[in-house]
């Protein structure tokens, strides 16, 4: 089979690898679609960041690694103990926490220090097939378009952040309106936010945020006028942190979801004087993931039509090296 593999400190290319065989509790997924996330792009252009170059402490894996953690697939073959049958359409939870550490046993598996993650420390979904444990697969409706089904993972990230900082009846800002930012706009609205102000450099992204239900959409230069009680930052850039600090009111909270591969400066005196709280929100738990799959299947979220680029698997290496795009780039192994 073909797989888009990141040879850390080397190259990303389409390799030929053997088709895996499922064990008793595993399923072999025929990948229908796999989206390119900003994390994948950062890994290739700035990494290695997460892909291990030394043996991973749990599974011993090192690069090369098949990328991809936002995907949807159909069960092609299933082990007898997998709980699934061939033909089932599912999205696999990309997180594989240890289940034993203090974070896992207290309900914070997303913070597991021994995490194994699809597309990062074990092979992911940018391939013709993917081998996963059946217990980590969540059903998604057969009528859900692939470009919506691949949004289960980013919506799970958004739902987790909203759970960490409930926005009900609050004035909220979302800084950075890419794929994750649009998910946040919908998630905070569903959670009962009073107002949602989208902050983005892109005029096109601001228009999409308004279509998704944002109360207002502004450029970062106007962030100081926002006066938000909660700010969700999704861009993973120093300028986005600067805009978030400008947008938050005294006594407010900034929730950082964006992956910042480099240190970011902060004016700590300003944070102290205004009593601003900053917290991180990383990934998601299984409950967040299952909720996202159910909400997308029911049509409760991912309603806004986003600009997408559908491409064959062969285009994966070039798209991963390409400059930032305003469209959601999705690899479809069956596309010719």
Tab-separated table of N, CA and C in Angstrom, residues 148-302:
chain	number	residue	atom	x	y	z
A	148	UNK	N	-16.667	16.628	5.970
A	148	UNK	CA	-17.210	16.899	7.295
A	148	UNK	C	-16.768	15.819	8.287
A	149	UNK	N	-16.683	14.592	7.830
A	149	UNK	CA	-16.295	13.496	8.725
A	149	UNK	C	-14.882	13.688	9.270
A	150	UNK	N	-13.972	14.238	8.463
A	150	UNK	CA	-12.600	14.420	8.945
A	150	UNK	C	-12.501	15.525	9.989
A	151	UNK	N	-13.596	16.249	10.231
A	151	UNK	CA	-13.585	17.318	11.231
A	151	UNK	C	-13.906	16.815	12.639
A	152	UNK	N	-14.134	15.515	12.795
A	152	UNK	CA	-14.412	14.980	14.128
A	152	UNK	C	-13.270	15.312	15.085
A	153	UNK	N	-12.040	15.111	14.660
A	153	UNK	CA	-10.900	15.350	15.558
A	153	UNK	C	-10.783	16.820	15.951
A	154	UNK	N	-10.767	17.783	15.015
A	154	UNK	CA	-10.681	19.183	15.461
A	154	UNK	C	-11.893	19.638	16.278
A	155	UNK	N	-13.085	19.108	15.992
A	155	UNK	CA	-14.224	19.454	16.839
A	155	UNK	C	-14.061	18.875	18.244
A	156	UNK	N	-13.431	17.708	18.359
A	156	UNK	CA	-13.164	17.155	19.684
A	156	UNK	C	-12.218	18.070	20.458
A	157	UNK	N	-11.224	18.624	19.771
A	157	UNK	CA	-10.316	19.589	20.398
A	157	UNK	C	-11.100	20.802	20.890
A	158	UNK	N	-12.018	21.295	20.057
A	158	UNK	CA	-12.835	22.455	20.422
A	158	UNK	C	-13.747	22.135	21.607
A	159	UNK	N	-14.399	20.976	21.589
A	159	UNK	CA	-15.295	20.601	22.683
A	159	UNK	C	-14.535	20.474	24.004
A	160	UNK	N	-13.314	19.947	23.923
A	160	UNK	CA	-12.519	19.827	25.153
A	160	UNK	C	-12.195	21.205	25.718
A	161	UNK	N	-11.793	22.137	24.860
A	161	UNK	CA	-11.458	23.485	25.321
A	161	UNK	C	-12.664	24.172	25.937
A	162	UNK	N	-13.825	23.994	25.317
A	162	UNK	CA	-15.048	24.596	25.841
A	162	UNK	C	-15.412	23.983	27.200
A	163	UNK	N	-15.125	22.710	27.358
A	163	UNK	CA	-15.370	22.065	28.650
A	163	UNK	C	-14.435	22.618	29.735
A	164	UNK	N	-13.212	22.976	29.323
A	164	UNK	CA	-12.247	23.535	30.261
A	164	UNK	C	-12.587	24.969	30.655
A	165	UNK	N	-13.194	25.707	29.749
A	165	UNK	CA	-13.528	27.115	30.000
A	165	UNK	C	-14.948	27.375	29.501
A	166	UNK	N	-15.958	27.008	30.281
A	166	UNK	CA	-17.347	27.131	29.827
A	166	UNK	C	-17.702	28.567	29.443
A	167	UNK	N	-18.223	28.771	28.219
A	167	UNK	CA	-18.492	30.132	27.745
A	167	UNK	C	-19.941	30.597	27.889
A	168	UNK	N	-20.763	29.818	28.552
A	168	UNK	CA	-22.193	30.143	28.617
A	168	UNK	C	-22.425	31.563	29.131
A	169	UNK	N	-23.213	32.326	28.366
A	169	UNK	CA	-23.608	33.701	28.686
A	169	UNK	C	-22.417	34.646	28.792
A	170	UNK	N	-21.338	34.308	28.136
A	170	UNK	CA	-20.148	35.150	28.196
A	170	UNK	C	-19.806	35.727	26.824
A	171	UNK	N	-19.068	36.817	26.868
A	171	UNK	CA	-18.541	37.425	25.646
A	171	UNK	C	-17.214	36.742	25.346
A	172	UNK	N	-17.131	36.117	24.186
A	172	UNK	CA	-16.001	35.247	23.840
A	172	UNK	C	-15.346	35.738	22.553
A	173	UNK	N	-14.032	35.599	22.497
A	173	UNK	CA	-13.292	35.857	21.253
A	173	UNK	C	-12.573	34.589	20.828
A	174	UNK	N	-12.513	34.364	19.534
A	174	UNK	CA	-11.722	33.270	18.957
A	174	UNK	C	-10.679	33.911	18.069
A	175	UNK	N	-9.425	33.735	18.411
A	175	UNK	CA	-8.320	34.347	17.671
A	175	UNK	C	-7.677	33.284	16.788
A	176	UNK	N	-7.717	33.509	15.487
A	176	UNK	CA	-7.213	32.539	14.522
A	176	UNK	C	-8.370	31.752	13.946
A	177	UNK	N	-8.754	32.069	12.718
A	177	UNK	CA	-9.914	31.411	12.118
A	177	UNK	C	-9.463	30.519	10.962
A	178	UNK	N	-8.782	29.447	11.341
A	178	UNK	CA	-8.521	28.369	10.401
A	178	UNK	C	-9.537	27.269	10.655
A	179	UNK	N	-9.162	26.033	10.362
A	179	UNK	CA	-10.081	24.916	10.571
A	179	UNK	C	-10.494	24.809	12.032
A	180	UNK	N	-9.524	24.842	12.956
A	180	UNK	CA	-9.845	24.723	14.372
A	180	UNK	C	-10.618	25.942	14.861
A	181	UNK	N	-10.249	27.130	14.398
A	181	UNK	CA	-10.956	28.332	14.818
A	181	UNK	C	-12.427	28.305	14.451
A	182	UNK	N	-12.744	27.807	13.257
A	182	UNK	CA	-14.151	27.690	12.862
A	182	UNK	C	-14.885	26.677	13.745
A	183	UNK	N	-14.191	25.609	14.111
A	183	UNK	CA	-14.795	24.642	15.033
A	183	UNK	C	-15.090	25.308	16.377
A	184	UNK	N	-14.157	26.144	16.851
A	184	UNK	CA	-14.370	26.834	18.125
A	184	UNK	C	-15.568	27.772	18.053
A	185	UNK	N	-15.711	28.487	16.940
A	185	UNK	CA	-16.853	29.395	16.800
A	185	UNK	C	-18.159	28.613	16.976
A	186	UNK	N	-18.285	27.484	16.292
A	186	UNK	CA	-19.508	26.687	16.407
A	186	UNK	C	-19.658	26.090	17.804
A	187	UNK	N	-18.544	25.638	18.389
A	187	UNK	CA	-18.614	24.978	19.694
A	187	UNK	C	-19.025	25.946	20.795
A	188	UNK	N	-18.484	27.165	20.789
A	188	UNK	CA	-18.837	28.105	21.855
A	188	UNK	C	-20.276	28.602	21.685
A	189	UNK	N	-20.732	28.709	20.441
A	189	UNK	CA	-22.126	29.076	20.221
A	189	UNK	C	-23.056	27.978	20.733
A	190	UNK	N	-22.707	26.729	20.429
A	190	UNK	CA	-23.526	25.612	20.905
A	190	UNK	C	-23.538	25.560	22.425
A	191	UNK	N	-22.437	26.008	23.051
A	191	UNK	CA	-22.339	25.992	24.509
A	191	UNK	C	-22.997	27.209	25.161
A	192	UNK	N	-23.603	28.081	24.367
A	192	UNK	CA	-24.390	29.163	24.937
A	192	UNK	C	-23.684	30.479	25.133
A	193	UNK	N	-22.587	30.722	24.394
A	193	UNK	CA	-21.909	32.018	24.504
A	193	UNK	C	-22.862	33.146	24.120
A	194	UNK	N	-22.760	34.267	24.839
A	194	UNK	CA	-23.633	35.409	24.566
A	194	UNK	C	-23.242	36.096	23.265
A	195	UNK	N	-21.927	36.282	23.065
A	195	UNK	CA	-21.394	36.898	21.857
A	195	UNK	C	-20.087	36.192	21.493
A	196	UNK	N	-19.824	36.102	20.196
A	196	UNK	CA	-18.586	35.479	19.728
A	196	UNK	C	-17.952	36.410	18.701
A	197	UNK	N	-16.759	36.895	19.025
A	197	UNK	CA	-16.033	37.786	18.123
A	197	UNK	C	-14.868	37.004	17.526
A	198	UNK	N	-14.838	36.897	16.224
A	198	UNK	CA	-13.769	36.190	15.514
A	198	UNK	C	-12.673	37.190	15.139
A	199	UNK	N	-11.423	36.815	15.363
A	199	UNK	CA	-10.283	37.682	15.067
A	199	UNK	C	-9.365	36.962	14.091
A	200	UNK	N	-9.167	37.543	12.913
A	200	UNK	CA	-8.332	36.908	11.898
A	200	UNK	C	-7.744	37.949	10.963
A	201	UNK	N	-6.552	37.669	10.462
A	201	UNK	CA	-5.937	38.540	9.453
A	201	UNK	C	-6.625	38.395	8.109
A	202	UNK	N	-7.247	37.256	7.876
A	202	UNK	CA	-7.818	36.934	6.569
A	202	UNK	C	-9.257	37.428	6.438
A	203	UNK	N	-9.512	38.221	5.416
A	203	UNK	CA	-10.879	38.687	5.163
A	203	UNK	C	-11.790	37.506	4.841
A	204	UNK	N	-11.261	36.549	4.093
A	204	UNK	CA	-12.054	35.371	3.743
A	204	UNK	C	-12.418	34.574	4.992
A	205	UNK	N	-11.456	34.421	5.908
A	205	UNK	CA	-11.726	33.682	7.139
A	205	UNK	C	-12.752	34.410	7.996
A	206	UNK	N	-12.674	35.716	8.033
A	206	UNK	CA	-13.659	36.486	8.808
A	206	UNK	C	-15.065	36.282	8.249
A	207	UNK	N	-15.171	36.226	6.924
A	207	UNK	CA	-16.480	35.982	6.304
A	207	UNK	C	-17.001	34.595	6.673
A	208	UNK	N	-16.120	33.596	6.688
A	208	UNK	CA	-16.532	32.241	7.070
A	208	UNK	C	-16.989	32.192	8.522
A	209	UNK	N	-16.301	32.938	9.390
A	209	UNK	CA	-16.686	32.970	10.796
A	209	UNK	C	-18.088	33.547	10.965
A	210	UNK	N	-18.401	34.573	10.197
A	210	UNK	CA	-19.748	35.153	10.261
A	210	UNK	C	-20.788	34.149	9.767
A	211	UNK	N	-20.454	33.385	8.724
A	211	UNK	CA	-21.365	32.343	8.240
A	211	UNK	C	-21.576	31.267	9.301
A	212	UNK	N	-20.525	31.017	10.098
A	212	UNK	CA	-20.618	30.003	11.152
A	212	UNK	C	-21.391	30.504	12.367
A	213	UNK	N	-21.736	31.792	12.368
A	213	UNK	CA	-22.554	32.321	13.457
A	213	UNK	C	-21.893	33.340	14.346
A	214	UNK	N	-20.639	33.723	14.068
A	214	UNK	CA	-19.966	34.725	14.892
A	214	UNK	C	-20.757	36.030	14.901
A	215	UNK	N	-20.786	36.684	16.050
A	215	UNK	CA	-21.479	37.957	16.186
A	215	UNK	C	-20.794	39.047	15.378
A	216	UNK	N	-19.451	38.975	15.362
A	216	UNK	CA	-18.640	39.995	14.708
A	216	UNK	C	-17.334	39.347	14.283
A	217	UNK	N	-16.710	39.897	13.250
A	217	UNK	CA	-15.417	39.395	12.794
A	217	UNK	C	-14.522	40.590	12.498
A	218	UNK	N	-13.349	40.616	13.117
A	218	UNK	CA	-12.475	41.775	13.020
A	218	UNK	C	-11.042	41.355	12.705
A	219	UNK	N	-10.245	42.319	12.281
A	219	UNK	CA	-8.820	42.107	12.064
A	219	UNK	C	-8.079	42.253	13.399
A	220	UNK	N	-6.881	41.665	13.530
A	220	UNK	CA	-6.142	41.732	14.798
A	220	UNK	C	-5.864	43.147	15.281
A	221	UNK	N	-5.761	44.095	14.357
A	221	UNK	CA	-5.504	45.468	14.758
A	221	UNK	C	-6.589	46.079	15.612
A	222	UNK	N	-7.780	45.502	15.588
A	222	UNK	CA	-8.899	46.003	16.387
A	222	UNK	C	-9.141	45.171	17.643
A	223	UNK	N	-8.215	44.271	17.970
A	223	UNK	CA	-8.417	43.344	19.089
A	223	UNK	C	-8.569	44.058	20.425
A	224	UNK	N	-7.929	45.199	20.592
A	224	UNK	CA	-7.992	45.907	21.873
A	224	UNK	C	-9.393	46.389	22.202
A	225	UNK	N	-10.284	46.439	21.221
A	225	UNK	CA	-11.660	46.892	21.447
A	225	UNK	C	-12.617	45.757	21.800
A	226	UNK	N	-12.126	44.536	21.843
A	226	UNK	CA	-13.015	43.378	21.995
A	226	UNK	C	-13.558	43.236	23.416
A	227	UNK	N	-12.696	43.314	24.439
A	227	UNK	CA	-13.107	43.220	25.838
A	227	UNK	C	-13.819	41.889	26.127
A	228	UNK	N	-13.169	40.774	25.757
A	228	UNK	CA	-13.764	39.445	25.925
A	228	UNK	C	-13.486	38.877	27.310
A	229	UNK	N	-14.454	38.154	27.834
A	229	UNK	CA	-14.261	37.456	29.102
A	229	UNK	C	-13.384	36.218	28.932
A	230	UNK	N	-13.550	35.525	27.795
A	230	UNK	CA	-12.723	34.357	27.479
A	230	UNK	C	-12.225	34.506	26.051
A	231	UNK	N	-10.931	34.255	25.843
A	231	UNK	CA	-10.345	34.261	24.509
A	231	UNK	C	-9.774	32.876	24.231
A	232	UNK	N	-10.180	32.274	23.127
A	232	UNK	CA	-9.613	31.003	22.680
A	232	UNK	C	-8.638	31.306	21.547
A	233	UNK	N	-7.364	30.969	21.737
A	233	UNK	CA	-6.333	31.217	20.709
A	233	UNK	C	-6.047	29.916	19.995
A	234	UNK	N	-6.148	29.911	18.654
A	234	UNK	CA	-6.008	28.660	17.894
A	234	UNK	C	-4.916	28.709	16.837
A	235	UNK	N	-4.272	29.865	16.648
A	235	UNK	CA	-3.394	30.033	15.481
A	235	UNK	C	-1.994	29.487	15.681
A	236	UNK	N	-1.519	29.428	16.917
A	236	UNK	CA	-0.168	28.929	17.152
A	236	UNK	C	0.909	29.866	16.665
A	237	UNK	N	0.673	31.182	16.732
A	237	UNK	CA	1.640	32.185	16.280
A	237	UNK	C	1.766	33.268	17.341
A	238	UNK	N	2.960	33.880	17.420
A	238	UNK	CA	3.194	34.913	18.420
A	238	UNK	C	2.223	36.079	18.254
A	239	UNK	N	1.901	36.424	17.005
A	239	UNK	CA	0.980	37.540	16.764
A	239	UNK	C	-0.412	37.228	17.313
A	240	UNK	N	-0.790	35.942	17.293
A	240	UNK	CA	-2.096	35.560	17.820
A	240	UNK	C	-2.138	35.692	19.339
A	241	UNK	N	-1.031	35.375	20.002
A	241	UNK	CA	-0.967	35.578	21.454
A	241	UNK	C	-1.056	37.067	21.775
A	242	UNK	N	-0.361	37.880	20.998
A	242	UNK	CA	-0.422	39.327	21.195
A	242	UNK	C	-1.858	39.835	21.039
A	243	UNK	N	-2.555	39.359	20.010
A	243	UNK	CA	-3.947	39.763	19.794
A	243	UNK	C	-4.846	39.252	20.915
A	244	UNK	N	-4.580	38.050	21.416
A	244	UNK	CA	-5.385	37.486	22.498
A	244	UNK	C	-5.246	38.306	23.776
A	245	UNK	N	-4.020	38.709	24.098
A	245	UNK	CA	-3.786	39.530	25.287
A	245	UNK	C	-4.486	40.876	25.136
A	246	UNK	N	-4.468	41.430	23.921
A	246	UNK	CA	-5.144	42.697	23.676
A	246	UNK	C	-6.653	42.556	23.787
A	247	UNK	N	-7.183	41.399	23.380
A	247	UNK	CA	-8.634	41.213	23.302
A	247	UNK	C	-9.286	40.887	24.635
A	248	UNK	N	-8.518	40.383	25.615
A	248	UNK	CA	-9.120	39.920	26.858
A	248	UNK	C	-9.316	41.087	27.828
A	249	UNK	N	-10.390	41.043	28.584
A	249	UNK	CA	-10.672	42.099	29.561
A	249	UNK	C	-9.937	41.820	30.870
A	250	UNK	N	-9.927	42.798	31.759
A	250	UNK	CA	-9.355	42.607	33.087
A	250	UNK	C	-10.063	41.456	33.793
A	251	UNK	N	-9.279	40.577	34.381
A	251	UNK	CA	-9.841	39.427	35.069
A	251	UNK	C	-10.302	38.314	34.153
A	252	UNK	N	-10.002	38.435	32.849
A	252	UNK	CA	-10.441	37.430	31.888
A	252	UNK	C	-9.481	36.262	31.768
A	253	UNK	N	-9.795	35.384	30.835
A	253	UNK	CA	-9.014	34.154	30.667
A	253	UNK	C	-8.675	33.950	29.201
A	254	UNK	N	-7.434	33.541	28.957
A	254	UNK	CA	-6.985	33.169	27.618
A	254	UNK	C	-6.722	31.668	27.615
A	255	UNK	N	-7.342	30.957	26.690
A	255	UNK	CA	-7.143	29.519	26.549
A	255	UNK	C	-6.343	29.293	25.267
A	256	UNK	N	-5.157	28.733	25.421
A	256	UNK	CA	-4.250	28.534	24.287
A	256	UNK	C	-4.401	27.118	23.754
A	257	UNK	N	-4.916	27.011	22.521
A	257	UNK	CA	-5.021	25.719	21.848
A	257	UNK	C	-3.975	25.580	20.748
A	258	UNK	N	-3.536	26.700	20.196
A	258	UNK	CA	-2.593	26.667	19.081
A	258	UNK	C	-1.275	26.016	19.481
A	259	UNK	N	-0.718	25.243	18.572
A	259	UNK	CA	0.584	24.618	18.817
A	259	UNK	C	1.693	25.614	18.521
A	260	UNK	N	2.419	26.020	19.534
A	260	UNK	CA	3.484	27.022	19.389
A	260	UNK	C	4.839	26.309	19.415
A	261	UNK	N	5.422	26.070	18.251
A	261	UNK	CA	6.682	25.323	18.228
A	261	UNK	C	7.886	26.125	18.702
A	262	UNK	N	7.726	27.416	18.881
A	262	UNK	CA	8.813	28.263	19.337
A	262	UNK	C	8.360	29.065	20.555
A	263	UNK	N	9.308	29.462	21.451
A	263	UNK	CA	8.931	30.277	22.614
A	263	UNK	C	8.262	31.580	22.191
A	264	UNK	N	7.276	32.009	22.977
A	264	UNK	CA	6.510	33.210	22.669
A	264	UNK	C	6.646	34.207	23.822
A	265	UNK	N	7.038	35.456	23.542
A	265	UNK	CA	7.196	36.441	24.623
A	265	UNK	C	5.852	36.886	25.184
A	266	UNK	N	5.844	37.186	26.487
A	266	UNK	CA	4.640	37.671	27.165
A	266	UNK	C	5.027	38.810	28.106
A	267	UNK	N	4.181	39.820	28.186
A	267	UNK	CA	4.363	40.904	29.141
A	267	UNK	C	3.714	40.470	30.450
A	268	UNK	N	4.507	39.909	31.336
A	268	UNK	CA	3.960	39.347	32.562
A	268	UNK	C	3.444	40.438	33.505
A	269	UNK	N	4.031	41.615	33.445
A	269	UNK	CA	3.530	42.692	34.289
A	269	UNK	C	2.092	43.047	33.903
A	270	UNK	N	1.820	43.077	32.593
A	270	UNK	CA	0.459	43.363	32.127
A	270	UNK	C	-0.503	42.283	32.614
A	271	UNK	N	-0.083	41.024	32.534
A	271	UNK	CA	-0.944	39.934	33.004
A	271	UNK	C	-1.214	40.055	34.501
A	272	UNK	N	-0.181	40.448	35.265
A	272	UNK	CA	-0.335	40.583	36.706
A	272	UNK	C	-1.272	41.736	37.060
A	273	UNK	N	-1.030	42.897	36.451
A	273	UNK	CA	-1.820	44.082	36.766
A	273	UNK	C	-3.286	43.886	36.408
A	274	UNK	N	-3.550	43.211	35.286
A	274	UNK	CA	-4.937	43.009	34.851
A	274	UNK	C	-5.518	41.691	35.343
A	275	UNK	N	-4.728	40.930	36.073
A	275	UNK	CA	-5.152	39.622	36.594
A	275	UNK	C	-5.724	38.728	35.493
A	276	UNK	N	-4.923	38.563	34.456
A	276	UNK	CA	-5.306	37.710	33.330
A	276	UNK	C	-4.835	36.285	33.599
A	277	UNK	N	-5.701	35.318	33.415
A	277	UNK	CA	-5.336	33.908	33.544
A	277	UNK	C	-5.068	33.332	32.157
A	278	UNK	N	-3.973	32.595	32.027
A	278	UNK	CA	-3.654	31.896	30.777
A	278	UNK	C	-3.563	30.410	31.075
A	279	UNK	N	-4.270	29.614	30.286
A	279	UNK	CA	-4.198	28.168	30.450
A	279	UNK	C	-4.087	27.497	29.091
A	280	UNK	N	-3.506	26.319	29.094
A	280	UNK	CA	-3.448	25.531	27.875
A	280	UNK	C	-4.631	24.586	27.786
A	281	UNK	N	-4.909	24.149	26.590
A	281	UNK	CA	-5.923	23.111	26.365
A	281	UNK	C	-5.374	22.218	25.265
A	282	UNK	N	-5.068	20.984	25.618
A	282	UNK	CA	-4.398	20.102	24.669
A	282	UNK	C	-5.300	18.940	24.261
A	283	UNK	N	-5.416	18.749	22.970
A	283	UNK	CA	-6.068	17.572	22.403
A	283	UNK	C	-7.478	17.377	22.973
A	284	UNK	N	-7.797	16.130	23.371
A	284	UNK	CA	-9.156	15.794	23.792
A	284	UNK	C	-9.162	14.437	24.471
A	285	UNK	N	-10.229	14.168	25.181
A	285	UNK	CA	-10.452	12.852	25.766
A	285	UNK	C	-11.424	12.078	24.875
A	286	UNK	N	-11.565	10.791	25.158
A	286	UNK	CA	-12.419	9.962	24.304
A	286	UNK	C	-13.860	10.470	24.300
A	287	UNK	N	-14.338	10.960	25.448
A	287	UNK	CA	-15.710	11.464	25.512
A	287	UNK	C	-15.900	12.652	24.581
A	288	UNK	N	-14.886	13.525	24.488
A	288	UNK	CA	-14.956	14.667	23.573
A	288	UNK	C	-15.024	14.181	22.123
A	289	UNK	N	-14.242	13.166	21.819
A	289	UNK	CA	-14.174	12.633	20.459
A	289	UNK	C	-15.499	11.989	20.064
A	290	UNK	N	-16.050	11.167	20.969
A	290	UNK	CA	-17.331	10.523	20.681
A	290	UNK	C	-18.441	11.559	20.532
A	291	UNK	N	-18.396	12.596	21.357
A	291	UNK	CA	-19.400	13.652	21.260
A	291	UNK	C	-19.303	14.365	19.909
A	292	UNK	N	-18.085	14.623	19.464
A	292	UNK	CA	-17.901	15.306	18.182
A	292	UNK	C	-18.441	14.472	17.031
A	293	UNK	N	-18.171	13.168	17.045
A	293	UNK	CA	-18.678	12.295	15.979
A	293	UNK	C	-20.195	12.281	15.976
A	294	UNK	N	-20.795	12.224	17.158
A	294	UNK	CA	-22.242	12.219	17.237
A	294	UNK	C	-22.857	13.528	16.782
A	295	UNK	N	-22.218	14.650	17.142
A	295	UNK	CA	-22.745	15.967	16.777
A	295	UNK	C	-22.658	16.201	15.274
A	296	UNK	N	-21.573	15.740	14.656
A	296	UNK	CA	-21.436	15.892	13.205
A	296	UNK	C	-22.433	14.987	12.488
A	297	UNK	N	-22.589	13.758	12.961
A	297	UNK	CA	-23.558	12.845	12.354
A	297	UNK	C	-24.973	13.410	12.447
A	298	UNK	N	-25.291	14.033	13.578
A	298	UNK	CA	-26.629	14.590	13.780
A	298	UNK	C	-26.836	15.909	13.042
A	299	UNK	N	-25.754	16.491	12.515
A	299	UNK	CA	-25.871	17.770	11.824
A	299	UNK	C	-25.906	18.961	12.755
A	300	UNK	N	-25.497	18.768	14.015
A	300	UNK	CA	-25.515	19.861	14.982
A	300	UNK	C	-24.345	20.817	14.806
A	301	UNK	N	-23.225	20.326	14.287
A	301	UNK	CA	-22.044	21.157	14.038
A	301	UNK	C	-21.478	20.803	12.669
A	302	UNK	N	-20.446	21.549	12.270
A	302	UNK	CA	-19.848	21.385	10.932
A	302	UNK	C	-20.879	21.662	9.851
